Coordinates of C-alpha atoms and ligand atoms in Angstrom, one line a residue:
X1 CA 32.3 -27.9 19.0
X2 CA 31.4 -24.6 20.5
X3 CA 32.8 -22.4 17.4
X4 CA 30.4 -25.0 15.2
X5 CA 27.9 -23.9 17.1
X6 CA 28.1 -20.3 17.2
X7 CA 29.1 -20.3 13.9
X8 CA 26.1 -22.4 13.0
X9 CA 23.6 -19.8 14.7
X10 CA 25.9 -16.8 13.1
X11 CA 24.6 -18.6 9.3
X12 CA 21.1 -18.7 10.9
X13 CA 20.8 -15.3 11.9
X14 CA 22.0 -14.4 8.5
X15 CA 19.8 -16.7 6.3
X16 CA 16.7 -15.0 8.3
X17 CA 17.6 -11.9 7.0
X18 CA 18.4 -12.9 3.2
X19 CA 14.8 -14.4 3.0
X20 CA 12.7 -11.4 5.3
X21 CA 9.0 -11.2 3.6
X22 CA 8.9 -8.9 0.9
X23 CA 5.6 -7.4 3.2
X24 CA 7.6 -7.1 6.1
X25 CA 6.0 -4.4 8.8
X26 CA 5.9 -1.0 7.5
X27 CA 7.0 1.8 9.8
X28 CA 4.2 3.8 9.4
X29 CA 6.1 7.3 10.5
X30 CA 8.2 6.6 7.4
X31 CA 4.7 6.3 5.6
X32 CA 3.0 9.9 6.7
X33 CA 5.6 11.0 5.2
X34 CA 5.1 9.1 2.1
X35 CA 1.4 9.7 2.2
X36 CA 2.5 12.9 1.1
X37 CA 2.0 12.2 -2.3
X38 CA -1.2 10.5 -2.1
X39 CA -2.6 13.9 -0.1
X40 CA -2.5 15.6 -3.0
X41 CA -5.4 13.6 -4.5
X42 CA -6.7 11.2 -1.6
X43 CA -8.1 12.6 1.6
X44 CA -8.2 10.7 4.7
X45 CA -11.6 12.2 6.3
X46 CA -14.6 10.1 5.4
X47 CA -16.4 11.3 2.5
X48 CA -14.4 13.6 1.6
X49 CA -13.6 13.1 -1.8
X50 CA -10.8 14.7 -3.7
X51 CA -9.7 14.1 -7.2
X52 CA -9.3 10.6 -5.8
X53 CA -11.8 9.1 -3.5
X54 CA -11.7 9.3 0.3
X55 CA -8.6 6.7 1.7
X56 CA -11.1 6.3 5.1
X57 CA -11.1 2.9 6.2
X58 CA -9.8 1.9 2.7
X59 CA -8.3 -1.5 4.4
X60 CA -10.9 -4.1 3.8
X61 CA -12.8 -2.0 1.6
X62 CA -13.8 -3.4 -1.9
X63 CA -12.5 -1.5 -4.6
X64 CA -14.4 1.3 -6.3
X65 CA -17.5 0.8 -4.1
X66 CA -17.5 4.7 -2.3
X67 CA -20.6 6.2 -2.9
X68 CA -20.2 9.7 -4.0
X69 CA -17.0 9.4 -6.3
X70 CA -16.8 8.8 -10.3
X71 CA -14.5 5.2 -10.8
X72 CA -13.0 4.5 -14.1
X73 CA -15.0 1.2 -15.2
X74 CA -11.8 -0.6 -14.9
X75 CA -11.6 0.2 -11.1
X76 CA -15.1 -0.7 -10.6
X77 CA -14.9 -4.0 -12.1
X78 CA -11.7 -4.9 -10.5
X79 CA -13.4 -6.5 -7.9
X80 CA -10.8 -7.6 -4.9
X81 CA -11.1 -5.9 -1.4
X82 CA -8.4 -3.2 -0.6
X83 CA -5.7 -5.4 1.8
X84 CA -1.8 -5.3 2.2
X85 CA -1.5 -7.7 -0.8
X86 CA -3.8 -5.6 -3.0
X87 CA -2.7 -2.3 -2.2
X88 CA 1.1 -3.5 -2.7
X89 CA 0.7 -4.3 -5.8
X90 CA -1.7 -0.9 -7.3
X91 CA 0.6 1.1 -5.5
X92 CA 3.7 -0.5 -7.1
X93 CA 2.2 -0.2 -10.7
X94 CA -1.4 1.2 -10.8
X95 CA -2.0 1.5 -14.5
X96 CA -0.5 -2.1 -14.8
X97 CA -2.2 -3.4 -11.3
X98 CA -5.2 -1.7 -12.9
X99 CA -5.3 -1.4 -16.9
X100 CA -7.8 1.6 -17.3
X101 CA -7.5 3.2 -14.2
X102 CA -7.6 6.8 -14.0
X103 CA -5.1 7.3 -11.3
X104 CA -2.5 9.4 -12.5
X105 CA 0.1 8.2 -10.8
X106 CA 3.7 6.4 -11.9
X107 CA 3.8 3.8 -8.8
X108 CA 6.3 3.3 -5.9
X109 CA 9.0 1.0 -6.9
X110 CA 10.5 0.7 -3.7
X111 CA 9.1 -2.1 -1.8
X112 CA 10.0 -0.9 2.1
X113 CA 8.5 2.4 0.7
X114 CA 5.2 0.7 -0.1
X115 CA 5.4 -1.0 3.4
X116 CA 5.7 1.6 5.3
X117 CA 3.0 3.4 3.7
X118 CA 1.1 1.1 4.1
X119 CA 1.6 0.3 8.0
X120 CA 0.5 4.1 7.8
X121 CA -2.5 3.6 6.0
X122 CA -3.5 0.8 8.7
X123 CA -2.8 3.1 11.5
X124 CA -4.6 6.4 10.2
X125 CA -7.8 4.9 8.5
X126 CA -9.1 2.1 10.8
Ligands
HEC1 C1 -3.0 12.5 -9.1 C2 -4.0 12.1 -8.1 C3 -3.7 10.8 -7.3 C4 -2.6 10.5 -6.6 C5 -1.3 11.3 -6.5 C6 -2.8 9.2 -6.0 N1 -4.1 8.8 -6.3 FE1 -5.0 7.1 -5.7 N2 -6.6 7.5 -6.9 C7 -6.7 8.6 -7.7 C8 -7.9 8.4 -8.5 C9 -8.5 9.4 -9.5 C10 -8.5 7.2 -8.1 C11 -9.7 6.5 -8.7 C12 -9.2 5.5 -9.7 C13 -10.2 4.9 -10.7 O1 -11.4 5.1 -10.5 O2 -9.7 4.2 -11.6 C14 -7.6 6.6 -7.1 C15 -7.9 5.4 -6.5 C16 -7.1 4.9 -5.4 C17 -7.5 3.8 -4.6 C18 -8.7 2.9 -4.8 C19 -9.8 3.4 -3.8 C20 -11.1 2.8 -3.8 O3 -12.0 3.4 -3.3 O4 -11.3 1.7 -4.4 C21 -6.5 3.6 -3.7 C22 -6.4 2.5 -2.6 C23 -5.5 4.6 -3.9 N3 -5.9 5.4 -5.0 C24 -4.4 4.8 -3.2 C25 -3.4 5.8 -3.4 C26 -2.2 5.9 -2.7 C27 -1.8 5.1 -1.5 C28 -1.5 6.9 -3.2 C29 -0.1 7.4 -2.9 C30 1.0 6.5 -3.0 C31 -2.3 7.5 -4.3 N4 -3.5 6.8 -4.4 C32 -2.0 8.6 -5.1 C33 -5.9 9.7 -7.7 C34 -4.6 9.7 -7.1

């Protein structure tokens, strides 16, 4: 009875694990890193717009509404707010999140990389 029991909590655990949210929480140390390679285009001071716009206070933000910067009329008509889901997915596959988009960039496939930059980007630009 006991063994059935452990062994019961033991195939528990392990079915937890096997169906963790694909937006699990980032670790946002991991995603500095990562942010990397969005630095070279995004800054995160407000205003400050680089070949991409400003990433200040991005969460929440509705896309391709920063005053100051020159969107590609597909960003500006895309019309969804800037959240975990959202970003996920443009950052996975801008040009096919985003058809027209002039952000030249080929998209992070790796979905705890995306998390993590993300948990970043909701640490540094509240
Ligand atoms: C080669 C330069 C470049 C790189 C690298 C780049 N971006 Fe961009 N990004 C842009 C440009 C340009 C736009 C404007 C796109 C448009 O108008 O279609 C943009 C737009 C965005 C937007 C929409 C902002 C808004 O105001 O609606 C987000 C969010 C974003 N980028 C996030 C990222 C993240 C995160 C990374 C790193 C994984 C990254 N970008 C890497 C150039 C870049």
């Amino acid at each position: 009875m006991k063994v059935v029991k452990l062994l019961s909590s033991v195939l528990i655990v392990s079915g937890m694990m096997s169906v963790a949210p694909a937006h699990a929480a980032g670790d946002a140390a991991k995603g500095k890193t990562l942010y990397s390679r969005c630095a070279i285009c995004h800054s995160l001071d407000a205003g400050k717009n680089m070949i991409g716009p400003s990433l200040s206070k991005v969460m929440g933000r509705k896309a391709g509404t920063l005053t100051g910067f020159s969107y590609s009329p597909a960003m500006k008509k895309y019309g969804k707010a800037w959240n975990t889901q959202t970003l996920d997915t443009y950052i996975a596959a801008p040009m096919k999140a985003v058809p027209g988009t002039k952000m030249v960039f080929a998209g992070l496939s790796n979905p705890k990389d995306r998390a993590d930059l993300i948990a970043y980007l909701q640490s540094a630009t509240k």
